Coordinates of C-alpha atoms in Angstrom, one line a residue:
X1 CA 33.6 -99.0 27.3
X2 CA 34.5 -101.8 29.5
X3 CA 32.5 -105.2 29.8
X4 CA 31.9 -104.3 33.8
X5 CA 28.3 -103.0 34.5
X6 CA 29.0 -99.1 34.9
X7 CA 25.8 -97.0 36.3
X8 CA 27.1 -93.5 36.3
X9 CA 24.9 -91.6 39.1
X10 CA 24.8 -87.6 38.4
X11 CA 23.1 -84.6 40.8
X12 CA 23.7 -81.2 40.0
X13 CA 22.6 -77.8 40.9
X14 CA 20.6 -76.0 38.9
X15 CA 22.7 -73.7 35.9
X16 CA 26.1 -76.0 37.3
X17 CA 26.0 -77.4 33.5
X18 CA 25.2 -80.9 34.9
X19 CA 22.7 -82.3 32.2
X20 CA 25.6 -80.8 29.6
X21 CA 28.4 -83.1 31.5
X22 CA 26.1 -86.0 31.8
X23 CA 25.2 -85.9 27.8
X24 CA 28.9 -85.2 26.9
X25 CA 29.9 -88.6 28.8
X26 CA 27.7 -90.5 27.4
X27 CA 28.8 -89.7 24.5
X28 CA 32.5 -90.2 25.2
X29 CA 31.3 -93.4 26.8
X30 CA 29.2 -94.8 24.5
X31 CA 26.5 -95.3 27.5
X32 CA 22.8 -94.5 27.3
X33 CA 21.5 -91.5 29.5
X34 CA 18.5 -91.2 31.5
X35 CA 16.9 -88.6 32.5
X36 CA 13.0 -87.1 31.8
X37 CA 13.5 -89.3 28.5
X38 CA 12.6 -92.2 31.0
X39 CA 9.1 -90.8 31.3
X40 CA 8.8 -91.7 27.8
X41 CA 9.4 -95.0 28.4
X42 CA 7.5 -95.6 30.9
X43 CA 4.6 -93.5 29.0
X44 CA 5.1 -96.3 26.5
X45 CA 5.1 -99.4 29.2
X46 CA 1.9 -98.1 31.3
X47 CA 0.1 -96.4 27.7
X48 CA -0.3 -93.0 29.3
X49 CA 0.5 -89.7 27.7
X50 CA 4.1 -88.8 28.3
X51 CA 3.0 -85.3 29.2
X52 CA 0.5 -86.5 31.9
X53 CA 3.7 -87.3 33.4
X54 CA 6.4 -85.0 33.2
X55 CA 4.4 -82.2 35.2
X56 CA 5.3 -84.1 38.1
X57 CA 8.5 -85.2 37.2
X58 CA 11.4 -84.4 39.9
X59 CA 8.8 -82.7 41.8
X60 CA 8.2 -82.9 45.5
X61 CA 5.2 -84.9 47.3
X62 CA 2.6 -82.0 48.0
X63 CA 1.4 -83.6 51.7
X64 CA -1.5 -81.3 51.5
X65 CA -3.5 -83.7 49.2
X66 CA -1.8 -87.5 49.5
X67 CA -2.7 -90.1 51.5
X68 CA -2.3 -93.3 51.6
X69 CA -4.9 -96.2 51.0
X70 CA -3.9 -99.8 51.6
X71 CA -0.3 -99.3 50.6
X72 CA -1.2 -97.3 47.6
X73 CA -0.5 -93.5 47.7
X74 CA -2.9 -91.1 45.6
X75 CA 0.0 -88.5 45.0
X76 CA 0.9 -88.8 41.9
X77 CA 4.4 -87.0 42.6
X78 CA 5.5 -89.9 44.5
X79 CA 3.7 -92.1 42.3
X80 CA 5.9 -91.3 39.1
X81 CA 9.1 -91.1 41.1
X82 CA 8.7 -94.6 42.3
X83 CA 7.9 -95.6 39.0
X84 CA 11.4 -94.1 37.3
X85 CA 13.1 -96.0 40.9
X86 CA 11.9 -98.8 39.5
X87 CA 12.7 -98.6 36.2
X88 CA 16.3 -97.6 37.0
X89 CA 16.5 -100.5 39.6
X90 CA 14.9 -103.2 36.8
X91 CA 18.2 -101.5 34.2
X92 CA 20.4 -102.0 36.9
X93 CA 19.4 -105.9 37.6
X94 CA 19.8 -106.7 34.7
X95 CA 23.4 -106.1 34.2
X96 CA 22.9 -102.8 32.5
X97 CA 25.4 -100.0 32.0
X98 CA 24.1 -96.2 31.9
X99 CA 24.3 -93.0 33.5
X100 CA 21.2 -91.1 35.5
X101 CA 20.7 -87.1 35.7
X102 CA 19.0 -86.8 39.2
X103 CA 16.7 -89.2 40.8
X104 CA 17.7 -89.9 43.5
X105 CA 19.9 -92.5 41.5
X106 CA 22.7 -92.3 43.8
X107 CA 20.7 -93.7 46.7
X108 CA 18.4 -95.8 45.1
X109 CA 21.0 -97.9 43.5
X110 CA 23.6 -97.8 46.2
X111 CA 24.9 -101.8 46.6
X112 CA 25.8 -102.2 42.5
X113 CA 29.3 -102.9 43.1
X114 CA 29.4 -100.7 39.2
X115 CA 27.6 -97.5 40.4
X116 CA 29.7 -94.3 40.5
X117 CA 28.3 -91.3 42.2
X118 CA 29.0 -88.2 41.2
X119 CA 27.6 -84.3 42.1
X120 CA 28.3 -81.4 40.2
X121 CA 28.1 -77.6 41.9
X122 CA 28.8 -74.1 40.7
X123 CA 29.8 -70.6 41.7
X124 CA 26.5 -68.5 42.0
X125 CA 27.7 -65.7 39.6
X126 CA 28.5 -67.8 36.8
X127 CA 25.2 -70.2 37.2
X128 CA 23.4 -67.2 36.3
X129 CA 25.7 -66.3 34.0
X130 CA 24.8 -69.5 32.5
X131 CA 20.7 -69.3 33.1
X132 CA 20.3 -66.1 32.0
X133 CA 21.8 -66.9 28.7
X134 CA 20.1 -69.9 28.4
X135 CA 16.8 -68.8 28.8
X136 CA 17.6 -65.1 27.8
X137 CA 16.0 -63.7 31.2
X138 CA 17.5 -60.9 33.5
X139 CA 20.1 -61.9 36.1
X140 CA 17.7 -61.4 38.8
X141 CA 15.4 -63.7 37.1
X142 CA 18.3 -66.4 36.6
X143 CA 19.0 -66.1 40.4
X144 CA 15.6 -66.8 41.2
X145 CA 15.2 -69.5 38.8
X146 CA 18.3 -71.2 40.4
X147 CA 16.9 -70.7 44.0
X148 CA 13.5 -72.1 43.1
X149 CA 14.9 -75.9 41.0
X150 CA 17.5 -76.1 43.5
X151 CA 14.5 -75.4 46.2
X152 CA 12.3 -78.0 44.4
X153 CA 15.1 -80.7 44.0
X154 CA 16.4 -80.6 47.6
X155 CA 12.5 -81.3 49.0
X156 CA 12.3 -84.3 45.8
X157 CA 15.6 -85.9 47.1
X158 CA 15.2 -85.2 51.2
X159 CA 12.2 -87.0 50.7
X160 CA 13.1 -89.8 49.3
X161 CA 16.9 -90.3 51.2
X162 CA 18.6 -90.5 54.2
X163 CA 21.6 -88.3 52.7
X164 CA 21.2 -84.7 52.3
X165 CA 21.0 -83.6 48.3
X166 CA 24.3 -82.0 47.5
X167 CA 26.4 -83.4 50.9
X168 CA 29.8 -84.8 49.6
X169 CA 29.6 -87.5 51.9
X170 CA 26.9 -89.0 50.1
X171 CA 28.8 -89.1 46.6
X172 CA 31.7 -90.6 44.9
X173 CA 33.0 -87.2 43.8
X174 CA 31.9 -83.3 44.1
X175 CA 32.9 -81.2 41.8
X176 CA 33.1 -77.4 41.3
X177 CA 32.1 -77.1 37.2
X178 CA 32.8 -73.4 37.5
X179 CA 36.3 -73.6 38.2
X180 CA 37.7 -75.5 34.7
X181 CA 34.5 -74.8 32.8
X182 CA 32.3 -77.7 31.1
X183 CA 34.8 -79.5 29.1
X184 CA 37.4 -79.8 31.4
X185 CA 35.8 -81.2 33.9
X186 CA 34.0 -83.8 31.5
X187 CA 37.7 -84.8 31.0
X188 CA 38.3 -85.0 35.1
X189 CA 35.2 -87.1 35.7
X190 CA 36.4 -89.6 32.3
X191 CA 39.6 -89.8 33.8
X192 CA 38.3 -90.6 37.4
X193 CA 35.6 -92.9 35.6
X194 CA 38.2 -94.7 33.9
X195 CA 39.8 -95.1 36.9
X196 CA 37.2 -96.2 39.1
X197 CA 36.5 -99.0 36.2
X198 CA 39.7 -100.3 36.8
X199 CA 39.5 -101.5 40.3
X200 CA 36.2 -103.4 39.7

């Protein structure tokens, strides 16, 4: 991996195999992925139960219940997401190289001169394809599934950016995973990677 700070930024739709991509270029890469596993870090720093947290993890701000108090808010959505923002910022000040799953990463750490922004989509019939083996449900069930994470991460990011969640213009590089499959387009985003770290 080169000596240049590299923070790999990754969205995805639900069932587009993004997690799968992210864990198969770390690996390639040698670069450490975050992604709920920084709940457990931060469980750690702030000696909370991990699980406390991850029931609000990537979830978006109910505005029913929060409020704010002198600067503070009492939703603890928005609470936990500014806490992985700021872990991910504190990674990335310090010279850090890594790729993100989600988190609004792409906005949040816009101005690294090493961040690389990428979003990965999917043809409907083969993400629940893809869901519905995974979690051995009913393609009906699979289609709904996708509808309501990809629901639930739109409102999560929308809140928290300017740029509309999934919009090309606000990554690096879209891509379609359902048109070369998982592995090939591991090997299109390590090539374009590669390429991207040479003109640092």
């Amino acid at each position: 991996m080169s000596e240049k700070q590299v923070i790999i930024s990754i969205g995805r739709e639900f069932g587009s195999g993004g997690h799968e991509i992210a864990v198969k270029l770390a690996e390639r890469l040698n670069l450490p992925l975050y992604d709920n596993n920084i709940l457990h870090e931060i469980s750690l720093e702030k000696n909370v139960n991990k699980k406390n947290l991850e029931k609000y993890d990537e979830i978006p701000k109910s505005s029913i219940f929060s409020r704010r108090v002198r600067g503070y808010s009492n939703s603890p959505e928005e609470n936990i997401a500014k806490m992985q923002f700021d872990y991910l910022r504190k990674k990335a000040t310090e010279g850090k190289s890594y790729i993100v799953v989600g988190r609004c990463s792409e906005t949040i750490l816009k101005g690294h001169e090493g961040l690389i922004s990428i979003f990965i989509l999917g043809d409907m019939e083969v993400k629940i394809e893809r869901i519905a083996g995974l979690h051995s449900i009913s393609k009906v069930e699979a289609e709904n599934m996708i509808y309501h994470q990809d629901k639930k991460r739109k409102s999560y990011h929308n809140y928290y950016c300017q740029g509309k969640w999934g919009d090309s213009r606000n990554y690096d590089f879209s891509i379609n995973s359902s048109k070369l499959g998982i592995d090939t387009t591991v090997d299109v985003l390590q090539d374009y990677i590669k390429r991207r770290i040479e003109k640092m």
